[in-house]
């Protein structure tokens, strides 16, 4: 369905919903839930435990199941909640403690009630007492009954949302425990719920997942998105057997479904993918509600309006457990209105009349007229997103030939490549170095592939994934057009594959080598003329055509540094450092790295961290690779007070030495001390030690001592367990 028609359908649906007030829906749904609970097809089952106490607990659980209350609110009849404190019970004083089992950063903890005869037990003792007791629970409370017996009630036992544990404390401080299943297993659901209904609920979960996306799923110690996704899944499963209890987050600061939907509408203004995902979500919600409503009417004997209200409430509130877009507002009002108009394919006259401005051309990638308008307004045709994806790549992804042609006519660069973004929570990408031609081979038709090639796209550039060998656009074409491909390119017919493959055939190695050499010369010429952007582009292309081209890498390291593209400079230089045997080139790469580290500090670029050891370490390595007088002077200039890096001083043989500390290149805890001193002084390891506060550390060892020039020597000390400068001391000469 086109976006315009889809949006119209959504608006009509919204108008129909608005014709019934939320209060009316809620009242109808509540009555429907009451009627449905009277015909529940599942009832809680005993998993473990027997006797009169467990019979009572099971009876109470079955009664609670028919209410709208959460299991965290479950309590046995006649019970009163009590504080965890010392009390009298049975054979003397009983002291209760709540043992917390660590979770995900304060959000996933589980708890156990521990009873003992001794107050103030330490954690180790509590952990020993906990063995064999009722299991850790997400929610746990202590109650006291009319018979003065204490009862612990926990829900979400061992992380299972459909487990309830009710335990009574005995006189000897053991527990009589009853474990109850509050939800059916998969086999019971499959037997009792029609396949069409299960499919409708699963489709709703998939549509919501597409909106949520995978990025950030496990990010942060609290694993917020992972917990939300799990909560949504559990709530959607409850739609099958306890829909009357799938209610909105009342008094919850994270909002309601209506608030989430408003945030989703704003999220849909990000771009074509988001708009399509949102439209699909809305349509799936309507389809799933209809299917589930029909099932509710048949299974529970509900009237049509009641079944619809209960279905709507249950599905919307279940999904709201996971999407949480309640505070999403990324764009100013005018920009949001313009984005919405473009994505809805409103008439150009209406779009031109709007006051907002949009720089993101991906918003208009399937609306060529709007795309041309945004370019006319000053949008950059090569502006990339956080992982380097350009508007031309979006045009290839959505097979938009006219948009691609417009972008190329306006100067879009066909050989731009993607990278791994710094923000690994908002993005979950592991593939890097993709080009528009890769996207075309994966998603587009022959016409767009040929257009890119005609405009200079290189078929030899290789995309990479987690260290695996690179893959060309031809490799992608073969993967995504193969018979039985899981994600086949829908725009290239089987009969067209051979022709497109012939177009994408990379040149031979000698041809690529010659082309790379020409590009290097072209890049150097552009650099000499002061055109840094062009120099960057052609040098980067040369490296993509011939990875490891040392002259291109050396040039790119310098040009990117001068252009302020420190990440690219560090990457090019590190490639030389890792692979070159030319001492002069390696030394220059280290020198450029020192300059980049001074400017950028610790930097992550394309999934690699640079500058952890700091610029002094890089200068030291540059001098080691090429121990010239100039590099020695440069190193001395940064290893004395005038360089601004001194952090401490030592008196060695009546001479004050300036000491500079820096991290090592790895994260193994090693640190380095740099001492520039007169060459007549020789630093002996046995004369270096630690004061009492640091005597558990191994003393530093001499990594290297080299004469920098006729009068200065650099001694480098390595501390394998870190260097505590405050504790470092010089021992008397033997």
XYZ file of C-alpha atoms in Angstrom:
734
model
C 0.000 0.000 0.000
C 1.464 3.433 -0.871
C 2.341 5.646 2.038
C -0.378 8.136 1.165
C -3.083 5.491 1.136
C -1.657 3.914 4.251
C -1.676 7.230 6.074
C -5.264 7.843 4.990
C -6.239 4.453 6.368
C -4.537 5.290 9.661
C -6.317 8.620 9.901
C -9.700 7.029 9.199
C -8.984 4.394 11.804
C -8.049 7.077 14.308
C -11.261 8.988 13.614
C -13.296 5.843 14.177
C -11.553 5.248 17.486
C -12.097 8.832 18.559
C -15.827 8.422 18.026
C -15.793 6.298 21.182
C -14.427 8.048 24.249
C -11.596 6.432 26.243
C -13.874 6.274 29.282
C -16.476 4.336 27.290
C -13.823 1.952 25.985
C -12.472 1.389 29.492
C -15.908 0.737 30.967
C -16.836 -1.651 28.180
C -13.490 -3.444 28.443
C -13.817 -3.778 32.208
C -17.279 -5.302 31.900
C -16.016 -7.574 29.136
C -13.146 -8.668 31.358
C -15.543 -9.541 34.159
C -17.650 -11.613 31.776
C -14.603 -13.280 30.232
C -13.047 -14.206 33.564
C -16.186 -16.150 34.415
C -15.393 -18.436 31.462
C -11.616 -18.661 31.843
C -10.162 -21.668 30.039
C -7.089 -21.847 32.290
C -6.756 -21.906 36.064
C -3.561 -21.853 38.180
C -2.017 -25.241 38.874
C 0.038 -26.577 41.759
C 3.644 -27.306 40.771
C 5.077 -28.298 44.154
C 3.838 -28.684 47.731
C 0.914 -30.433 49.388
C -1.218 -30.347 52.499
C -3.927 -28.022 53.754
C -1.739 -24.916 53.557
C -0.968 -25.497 49.879
C -4.629 -26.231 49.192
C -5.495 -22.849 50.697
C -2.776 -21.103 48.666
C -3.953 -22.716 45.419
C -7.573 -21.767 46.086
C -6.546 -18.157 46.761
C -4.394 -18.068 43.606
C -7.285 -19.296 41.486
C -9.520 -16.584 42.899
C -6.846 -13.939 42.302
C -6.406 -15.148 38.708
C -9.968 -14.038 37.932
C -9.313 -10.487 39.116
C -7.511 -7.649 37.306
C -4.768 -7.483 39.924
C -1.123 -8.208 39.229
C 0.489 -11.192 40.900
C 2.720 -8.853 42.902
C -0.478 -7.875 44.771
C -1.445 -11.469 45.662
C -2.136 -12.170 49.343
C -3.804 -14.989 51.253
C -7.119 -14.209 52.989
C -6.715 -12.786 56.479
C -3.053 -11.924 56.002
C -1.500 -8.620 57.012
C 1.739 -7.267 55.563
C 4.514 -6.901 58.165
C 7.881 -5.170 58.237
C 11.084 -7.153 58.064
C 12.210 -6.775 61.686
C 12.822 -8.819 64.806
C 9.606 -10.495 66.042
C 8.515 -13.213 68.461
C 7.507 -16.517 66.924
C 7.626 -20.080 68.148
C 10.808 -20.955 70.051
C 12.106 -17.434 70.592
C 13.003 -14.308 68.665
C 13.041 -14.497 64.873
C 14.881 -11.958 62.804
C 13.961 -11.433 59.197
C 16.345 -10.150 56.537
C 15.789 -9.481 52.870
C 18.623 -10.992 50.820
C 19.100 -9.153 47.547
C 20.423 -11.109 44.590
C 22.256 -8.692 42.267
C 20.575 -7.902 38.984
C 21.140 -5.564 36.070
C 22.245 -2.280 37.559
C 19.458 -1.917 40.098
C 16.575 -3.001 37.864
C 16.609 -6.812 37.787
C 17.290 -7.757 41.388
C 15.540 -10.711 43.007
C 14.862 -11.114 46.698
C 14.567 -13.765 49.409
C 13.169 -13.531 52.927
C 15.644 -15.060 55.398
C 14.612 -16.014 58.941
C 17.229 -16.587 61.651
C 17.742 -16.407 65.422
C 20.544 -13.846 65.182
C 20.172 -10.199 64.222
C 22.468 -8.348 61.843
C 23.748 -11.302 59.825
C 26.392 -10.511 57.218
C 25.809 -11.294 53.551
C 27.936 -14.434 53.501
C 25.912 -15.921 56.359
C 22.625 -14.925 54.727
C 23.688 -16.606 51.498
C 24.398 -19.815 53.400
C 21.022 -19.628 55.150
C 19.294 -19.021 51.809
C 20.230 -22.422 50.439
C 17.184 -24.646 50.316
C 14.811 -21.797 51.136
C 12.059 -20.420 48.882
C 13.564 -19.242 45.600
C 14.527 -15.649 44.793
C 11.569 -13.633 43.522
C 11.100 -10.441 41.552
C 8.498 -9.286 44.080
C 8.410 -10.676 47.616
C 6.476 -9.668 50.731
C 6.207 -10.958 54.298
C 2.770 -11.429 55.867
C 1.334 -12.535 59.205
C -1.815 -14.615 59.446
C -4.576 -14.856 62.008
C -2.770 -17.854 63.532
C 0.357 -15.685 64.024
C 2.196 -17.699 61.378
C 4.479 -15.834 58.992
C 4.109 -16.296 55.263
C 6.418 -15.191 52.463
C 4.799 -14.625 49.059
C 6.970 -14.225 45.986
C 6.018 -13.752 42.342
C 8.313 -14.058 39.363
C 10.256 -16.905 40.970
C 13.727 -17.395 39.446
C 12.822 -14.903 36.744
C 9.727 -16.829 35.570
C 6.760 -14.439 35.370
C 4.201 -17.253 35.638
C 5.464 -18.701 38.922
C 4.105 -17.919 42.382
C 5.652 -19.216 45.589
C 3.814 -19.147 48.920
C 5.867 -20.258 51.940
C 4.912 -20.593 55.621
C 7.542 -20.321 58.360
C 7.682 -23.281 60.737
C 8.789 -23.224 64.399
C 12.230 -24.620 63.513
C 12.705 -21.832 60.924
C 12.202 -24.164 57.990
C 9.580 -23.279 55.405
C 6.602 -25.149 54.027
C 6.582 -24.069 50.393
C 3.911 -24.231 47.712
C 4.823 -23.377 44.116
C 2.001 -22.491 41.743
C 1.978 -22.014 37.982
C -0.092 -18.943 37.127
C 0.031 -19.373 33.343
C -0.254 -22.210 30.816
C 2.736 -23.715 29.055
C 3.216 -23.556 25.282
C 1.545 -26.898 24.692
C -1.565 -25.822 26.595
C -1.746 -22.570 24.647
C -1.346 -24.403 21.343
C -4.110 -26.820 22.314
C -6.560 -24.193 23.549
C -5.952 -21.157 21.319
C -6.659 -21.288 17.556
C -3.597 -20.967 15.327
C -4.986 -17.814 13.718
C -5.181 -16.087 17.102
C -1.673 -17.145 18.097
C -0.397 -15.925 14.731
C -2.145 -12.579 15.189
C -0.482 -12.063 18.569
C 2.916 -13.141 17.213
C 2.530 -10.770 14.250
C 1.759 -7.949 16.663
C 4.929 -8.711 18.596
C 6.981 -8.716 15.370
C 5.484 -5.401 14.258
C 6.276 -3.865 17.635
C 9.797 -5.303 17.498
C 10.352 -3.652 14.109
C 9.399 -0.358 15.686
C 11.575 -0.999 18.723
C 14.493 -2.400 16.656
C 17.381 -4.416 18.119
C 19.781 -1.564 18.802
C 20.409 -0.935 22.473
C 18.753 -4.183 23.547
C 21.396 -5.007 26.151
C 22.927 -1.543 26.565
C 23.359 -0.085 30.007
C 23.756 -1.998 33.223
C 19.991 -1.844 33.774
C 19.313 -3.541 30.396
C 16.239 -1.365 30.101
C 15.251 -2.279 26.558
C 15.764 -5.983 27.184
C 13.482 -5.793 30.218
C 10.835 -3.866 28.280
C 10.910 -6.379 25.463
C 10.522 -9.263 27.902
C 7.653 -7.490 29.664
C 5.891 -6.967 26.332
C 6.303 -10.618 25.378
C 4.921 -11.801 28.717
C 1.961 -9.409 28.506
C 1.145 -10.521 24.952
C 1.179 -14.135 26.088
C -1.294 -13.221 28.839
C -3.698 -12.010 26.127
C -4.268 -15.691 25.353
C -5.426 -16.714 28.810
C -5.936 -13.671 31.104
C -6.784 -10.683 28.899
C -8.845 -8.925 31.572
C -5.649 -8.401 33.610
C -3.550 -6.861 30.791
C -4.191 -3.289 31.850
C -2.410 -0.016 31.240
C 0.404 1.246 33.409
C -1.766 3.205 35.838
C 0.134 5.942 37.716
C 3.265 4.861 35.838
C 5.582 7.749 34.845
C 6.406 5.883 31.638
C 2.965 6.672 30.305
C 0.068 4.983 28.528
C -0.432 3.510 25.088
C -1.957 6.761 23.847
C 1.192 8.619 24.907
C 3.363 5.931 23.352
C 1.453 6.202 20.086
C 1.954 9.958 19.968
C 5.674 9.368 20.423
C 5.582 6.722 17.707
C 4.007 9.195 15.311
C 6.879 11.579 15.983
C 9.375 8.736 15.544
C 7.794 7.953 12.180
C 8.954 11.377 10.974
C 12.584 10.205 11.047
C 12.525 8.649 7.605
C 11.051 6.208 5.127
C 11.945 3.095 7.122
C 10.429 4.495 10.294
C 7.277 5.656 8.511
C 6.810 2.273 6.860
C 7.442 0.472 10.147
C 4.922 2.680 11.919
C 2.279 2.249 9.220
C 2.800 -1.517 9.335
C 2.513 -1.406 13.124
C -0.803 0.478 13.006
C -2.224 -1.825 10.359
C -1.110 -4.931 12.249
C -2.653 -3.607 15.453
C -5.990 -3.268 13.675
C -5.753 -6.751 12.122
C -4.680 -8.390 15.370
C -7.405 -6.630 17.335
C -10.021 -7.891 14.891
C -8.757 -11.487 15.048
C -8.452 -11.526 18.828
C -11.848 -9.833 19.242
C -13.516 -12.541 17.158
C -11.868 -15.164 19.362
C -12.985 -13.409 22.559
C -16.554 -13.208 21.288
C -16.599 -16.914 20.503
C -14.665 -18.211 23.520
C -16.135 -15.984 26.233
C -19.574 -15.364 24.742
C -19.058 -11.600 24.605
C -21.051 -9.117 22.602
C -19.221 -7.658 19.614
C -18.554 -4.290 21.269
C -17.305 -5.930 24.452
C -15.007 -8.286 22.567
C -13.584 -5.388 20.548
C -13.004 -3.287 23.664
C -11.298 -6.110 25.548
C -9.132 -6.998 22.544
C -8.125 -3.379 22.048
C -7.291 -2.870 25.702
C -5.333 -6.105 26.070
C -3.225 -5.757 22.915
C -2.518 -2.055 23.245
C -1.547 -2.278 26.882
C 0.582 -5.376 26.270
C 2.486 -3.647 23.473
C 2.856 -0.536 25.605
C 4.930 -2.594 28.038
C 7.661 -2.681 25.421
C 7.624 0.290 23.062
C 7.841 3.158 25.599
C 7.950 6.123 23.189
C 6.203 8.345 25.721
C 8.833 11.126 25.815
C 10.084 11.005 22.231
C 10.175 14.471 20.662
C 13.253 14.770 18.430
C 12.354 17.669 16.132
C 11.191 21.269 16.441
C 7.548 21.800 15.543
C 8.151 23.276 12.075
C 10.674 20.623 11.084
C 8.378 17.853 12.309
C 5.508 19.265 10.222
C 7.686 19.398 7.103
C 8.985 15.886 7.649
C 5.465 14.596 8.129
C 4.238 16.289 4.943
C 7.101 14.863 2.879
C 6.747 11.349 4.244
C 2.982 11.517 3.628
C 3.656 12.656 0.025
C 1.581 15.780 0.392
C 1.384 18.028 -2.719
C 4.550 20.004 -3.405
C 2.678 23.305 -3.180
C 1.727 22.452 0.389
C 5.272 21.349 1.214
C 6.813 24.525 -0.195
C 4.451 26.614 1.919
C 5.674 25.094 5.191
C 8.236 27.143 7.172
C 10.388 24.302 8.494
C 13.752 23.141 7.219
C 15.006 19.566 6.833
C 18.651 18.722 6.166
C 18.163 14.950 6.171
C 17.578 13.974 2.529
C 16.730 10.388 3.475
C 13.299 11.693 4.523
C 12.459 12.429 0.872
C 14.241 9.529 -0.777
C 11.023 8.032 -2.188
C 9.602 11.445 -3.175
C 11.972 12.794 -5.879
C 10.237 16.162 -6.202
C 10.550 16.793 -2.474
C 14.140 15.583 -2.593
C 14.965 18.156 -5.264
C 13.254 20.829 -3.161
C 15.338 20.028 -0.069
C 18.520 20.136 -2.151
C 17.353 23.468 -3.540
C 16.985 24.648 0.078
C 20.627 23.809 0.784
C 20.652 20.209 2.023
C 23.996 18.470 1.456
C 23.742 15.553 -0.990
C 26.672 13.824 0.750
C 25.602 14.355 4.354
C 25.967 10.986 6.070
C 24.330 9.661 9.206
C 26.136 8.362 12.290
C 27.443 5.286 10.495
C 28.284 6.956 7.202
C 25.135 6.088 5.267
C 24.512 8.693 2.570
C 21.315 9.725 0.763
C 22.567 7.846 -2.313
C 22.760 4.658 -0.263
C 19.173 5.201 0.849
C 18.135 5.690 -2.781
C 19.784 2.372 -3.640
C 18.164 0.633 -0.669
C 14.694 1.746 -1.749
C 15.360 1.282 -5.492
C 14.624 4.941 -6.187
C 16.211 5.484 -9.603
C 14.994 9.047 -10.112
C 16.168 10.104 -6.657
C 19.553 8.482 -7.250
C 19.909 10.311 -10.554
C 19.005 13.623 -8.906
C 21.569 13.079 -6.170
C 24.298 12.145 -8.640
C 23.479 15.143 -10.826
C 23.906 17.355 -7.758
C 27.294 15.908 -6.829
C 26.604 12.833 -4.710
C 29.757 10.749 -4.310
C 29.111 7.153 -5.432
C 31.982 5.524 -3.505
C 31.315 6.740 0.031
C 31.594 3.931 2.584
C 29.938 3.193 5.909
C 31.663 2.588 9.227
C 30.828 1.185 12.655
C 29.211 4.019 14.654
C 30.549 5.173 17.990
C 27.080 4.807 19.509
C 26.721 1.050 19.810
C 23.465 1.391 21.735
C 21.471 3.304 19.138
C 22.918 1.160 16.350
C 23.702 -2.549 16.265
C 25.682 -2.597 13.010
C 28.632 -4.940 12.565
C 29.120 -4.556 8.804
C 31.334 -1.731 7.607
C 32.660 -0.292 4.330
C 29.380 -0.704 2.453
C 28.842 1.453 -0.631
C 25.752 2.522 -2.544
C 26.582 -0.287 -4.974
C 26.398 -2.826 -2.145
C 22.946 -1.522 -1.230
C 21.909 -1.668 -4.889
C 23.074 -5.268 -5.276
C 21.132 -6.146 -2.126
C 17.911 -4.203 -2.737
C 17.672 -2.456 -6.122
C 17.010 -3.372 -9.724
C 19.344 -3.537 -12.747
C 18.610 0.055 -13.791
C 19.899 1.533 -10.559
C 22.940 -0.758 -10.521
C 23.847 0.375 -14.044
C 23.258 4.036 -13.159
C 25.730 3.846 -10.276
C 28.347 2.107 -12.397
C 27.920 4.651 -15.185
C 28.516 7.441 -12.649
C 31.753 5.994 -11.284
C 30.772 3.487 -8.606
C 33.598 1.002 -8.045
C 32.594 -2.694 -7.988
C 35.865 -3.752 -6.322
C 35.239 -2.126 -2.925
C 34.678 -4.739 -0.231
C 32.295 -4.534 2.706
C 33.559 -6.195 5.873
C 31.901 -7.893 8.820
C 33.642 -8.606 12.122
C 37.035 -9.368 10.626
C 35.810 -11.706 7.894
C 37.205 -11.389 4.339
C 35.665 -8.485 2.494
C 32.775 -8.958 0.075
C 32.166 -7.024 -3.133
C 28.771 -5.943 -4.499
C 28.977 -8.999 -6.778
C 29.286 -11.227 -3.704
C 26.196 -9.576 -2.252
C 24.300 -9.990 -5.512
C 25.065 -13.699 -5.550
C 23.964 -14.059 -1.931
C 20.709 -12.150 -2.277
C 19.604 -13.533 -5.649
C 20.470 -17.180 -5.016
C 17.597 -19.686 -5.220
C 16.199 -20.117 -1.742
C 17.878 -16.972 -0.389
C 16.383 -16.060 2.979
C 16.272 -12.341 2.106
C 16.116 -12.261 -1.662
C 16.450 -9.018 -3.635
C 12.874 -8.574 -4.938
C 13.894 -6.196 -7.726
C 16.161 -8.500 -9.736
C 14.437 -11.396 -11.482
C 16.221 -14.720 -11.851
C 16.620 -14.071 -15.564
C 18.382 -10.760 -14.877
C 20.986 -12.035 -12.430
C 23.607 -13.040 -15.001
C 23.467 -9.656 -16.727
C 23.792 -7.716 -13.473
C 26.603 -10.022 -12.346
C 28.524 -9.220 -15.525
C 28.181 -5.504 -14.786
C 29.460 -5.972 -11.237
C 32.532 -8.009 -12.151
C 35.530 -6.288 -10.479
C 38.567 -5.379 -12.603
C 41.684 -7.548 -12.495
C 44.357 -7.024 -9.845
C 46.812 -5.290 -12.245
C 44.081 -2.890 -13.354
C 43.185 -2.081 -9.752
C 46.832 -1.579 -8.855
C 47.350 0.855 -11.717
C 44.152 2.716 -10.873
C 45.131 2.982 -7.214
C 48.514 4.410 -8.172
C 46.888 7.048 -10.368
C 44.535 7.958 -7.543
C 47.442 8.400 -5.127
C 49.098 10.843 -7.503
C 45.787 12.627 -7.967
C 45.320 12.852 -4.203
C 48.782 14.255 -3.660
C 48.165 16.839 -6.363
C 44.868 17.850 -4.729
C 46.603 18.135 -1.349
C 49.310 20.363 -2.775
C 46.586 22.545 -4.282
C 44.939 22.864 -0.859
C 41.867 20.774 -1.755
C 41.837 18.557 1.330
C 38.341 17.141 0.759
C 39.165 15.891 -2.717
C 42.510 14.546 -1.533
C 40.752 12.618 1.248
C 38.218 11.159 -1.149
C 40.629 9.895 -3.797
C 43.208 8.587 -1.308
C 40.512 6.682 0.569
C 39.307 5.235 -2.731
C 42.857 4.191 -3.615
C 43.071 2.258 -0.342
C 39.710 0.611 -1.002
C 40.904 -0.499 -4.435
C 44.240 -1.721 -3.109
C 44.071 -2.265 0.662
C 47.444 -1.872 2.299
C 48.779 0.592 -0.281
C 51.448 2.125 1.949
C 51.898 5.385 0.114
C 48.154 5.978 0.084
C 47.906 5.150 3.794
C 50.768 7.482 4.654
C 49.230 10.286 2.616
C 45.773 9.708 4.065
C 47.109 9.742 7.623
C 48.531 13.210 7.035
C 45.707 14.655 4.914
C 42.987 13.480 7.310
C 44.953 14.972 10.204
C 45.191 18.332 8.451
C 41.479 18.186 7.638
C 40.532 17.503 11.261
C 39.274 13.997 10.497
C 41.227 12.500 13.374
C 39.526 9.121 13.410
C 40.318 8.465 9.749
C 43.888 9.699 10.271
C 44.356 7.344 13.217
C 42.901 4.410 11.288
C 45.149 4.954 8.271
C 48.227 5.415 10.442
C 47.467 2.364 12.569
C 47.116 0.238 9.431
C 50.654 1.276 8.494
C 51.938 0.644 12.013
C 50.394 -2.824 12.041
C 51.538 -3.903 8.590
C 54.440 -1.893 7.200
C 58.135 -2.795 7.386
C 59.230 0.663 6.276
C 60.649 2.269 9.429
C 60.295 5.791 8.093
C 56.626 5.326 7.182
C 55.901 3.713 10.547
C 57.646 6.548 12.378
C 55.647 9.133 10.439
C 52.448 7.258 11.255
C 53.307 7.309 14.969
C 54.113 11.021 14.744
C 50.764 11.766 13.089
C 49.072 9.655 15.739
C 50.682 11.778 18.452
C 49.344 14.934 16.825
C 45.871 13.425 16.399
C 45.834 12.205 20.001
C 46.731 15.673 21.239
C 43.743 17.077 19.363
C 41.167 14.354 19.904
C 42.178 12.512 23.062
C 40.956 8.961 23.478
C 39.004 8.279 20.308
C 36.851 5.405 19.075
C 36.648 5.170 15.311
C 35.181 2.356 13.245
C 35.004 0.081 16.286
C 38.616 0.594 17.386
C 39.900 2.667 20.284
C 42.887 4.923 19.688
C 45.091 7.138 21.872
C 44.644 5.137 25.047
C 48.390 5.501 25.682
C 48.425 9.212 24.894
C 50.574 11.303 22.557
C 53.848 10.855 24.467
C 53.762 7.099 23.920
C 53.205 7.711 20.198
C 56.200 10.075 20.060
C 58.276 7.511 21.888
C 57.325 4.856 19.341
C 58.045 7.247 16.454
C 61.540 7.809 17.828
C 62.056 4.062 18.350
C 61.091 3.352 14.741
C 63.318 6.111 13.366
C 65.781 7.361 16.037
C 66.751 10.527 14.232
C 67.980 13.702 15.894
C 64.794 15.507 14.886
C 62.554 12.894 16.505
C 64.758 12.875 19.581
C 64.411 16.633 19.878
C 60.657 16.337 19.446
C 60.456 13.711 22.162
C 62.628 15.708 24.563
C 60.470 18.746 23.925
C 57.465 16.841 25.226
C 59.205 14.984 28.043
C 60.415 18.026 30.000
C 58.430 20.628 31.972
C 58.149 22.996 29.020
C 56.105 20.364 27.226
C 53.430 20.559 29.873
C 53.267 16.820 30.583
C 55.300 16.552 33.803
C 53.347 15.003 36.652
C 56.024 14.347 39.291
C 59.703 14.731 40.120
C 62.364 12.455 41.595
C 65.787 13.272 42.991
C 68.265 10.728 41.661
C 71.938 11.193 42.613
C 71.240 14.802 43.586
C 69.682 15.539 40.192
C 65.988 16.362 39.923
C 64.319 14.257 37.249
C 60.970 15.047 35.680
C 58.682 12.032 35.486
C 55.781 11.693 33.067
C 53.278 8.877 33.429
C 51.238 7.427 30.596
C 49.038 4.434 29.931
C 50.157 1.565 27.784
C 48.631 0.740 24.411
C 46.504 -2.065 25.864
C 44.043 -2.339 28.737
C 46.077 -4.755 30.862
C 46.840 -2.241 33.616
C 50.374 -1.490 32.483
C 51.618 2.063 32.741
C 54.817 3.738 31.629
C 57.081 6.345 33.215
C 59.189 8.551 30.984
C 62.316 10.192 32.430
C 64.387 12.579 30.325
C 67.683 13.111 32.097
C 71.358 13.915 31.538
C 73.147 11.062 29.806
C 75.722 10.833 32.614
C 73.013 9.412 34.894
C 72.090 5.749 34.552
C 68.790 4.668 36.091
C 69.099 1.318 37.882
C 65.942 -0.675 38.564
C 67.165 -1.880 41.954
C 67.245 1.699 43.189
C 63.550 2.256 42.516
C 60.946 1.112 45.001
C 57.724 2.006 46.735
C 56.919 3.674 49.984
C 55.053 1.677 52.623
C 51.623 2.518 51.217
C 52.572 0.962 47.908
C 54.892 -1.846 48.968
C 52.546 -4.516 47.601
C 53.267 -3.384 44.052
C 56.073 -4.819 41.988
C 58.769 -2.194 41.395
C 59.000 -0.626 37.950
C 61.387 -2.173 35.464
C 63.483 -0.441 32.842
C 61.784 -0.986 29.510
C 64.418 0.901 27.584
C 67.108 3.542 27.975
C 68.307 5.342 24.857
C 70.435 8.361 24.219
C 68.301 10.998 22.576
C 71.182 13.286 21.730
C 74.635 13.949 23.061
C 73.432 15.256 26.404
C 69.978 13.709 27.009
C 68.852 10.130 27.592
C 65.288 8.866 27.760
C 64.669 6.077 30.239
C 61.305 4.343 29.985
C 60.068 2.415 33.011
C 57.211 -0.075 32.864
C 54.879 -0.768 35.776
C 52.987 -3.999 35.194
C 50.534 -3.264 38.026
C 50.215 0.463 37.524
C 52.487 3.269 38.690
C 51.644 5.058 41.928
C 53.802 8.161 41.561
C 53.081 9.259 45.121
C 54.559 6.014 46.394
C 57.576 5.862 44.085
C 60.926 6.566 45.728
C 64.639 6.408 44.953
C 66.599 4.087 47.238
C 70.151 4.876 48.374
C 72.983 3.604 46.210
C 74.421 0.314 47.519
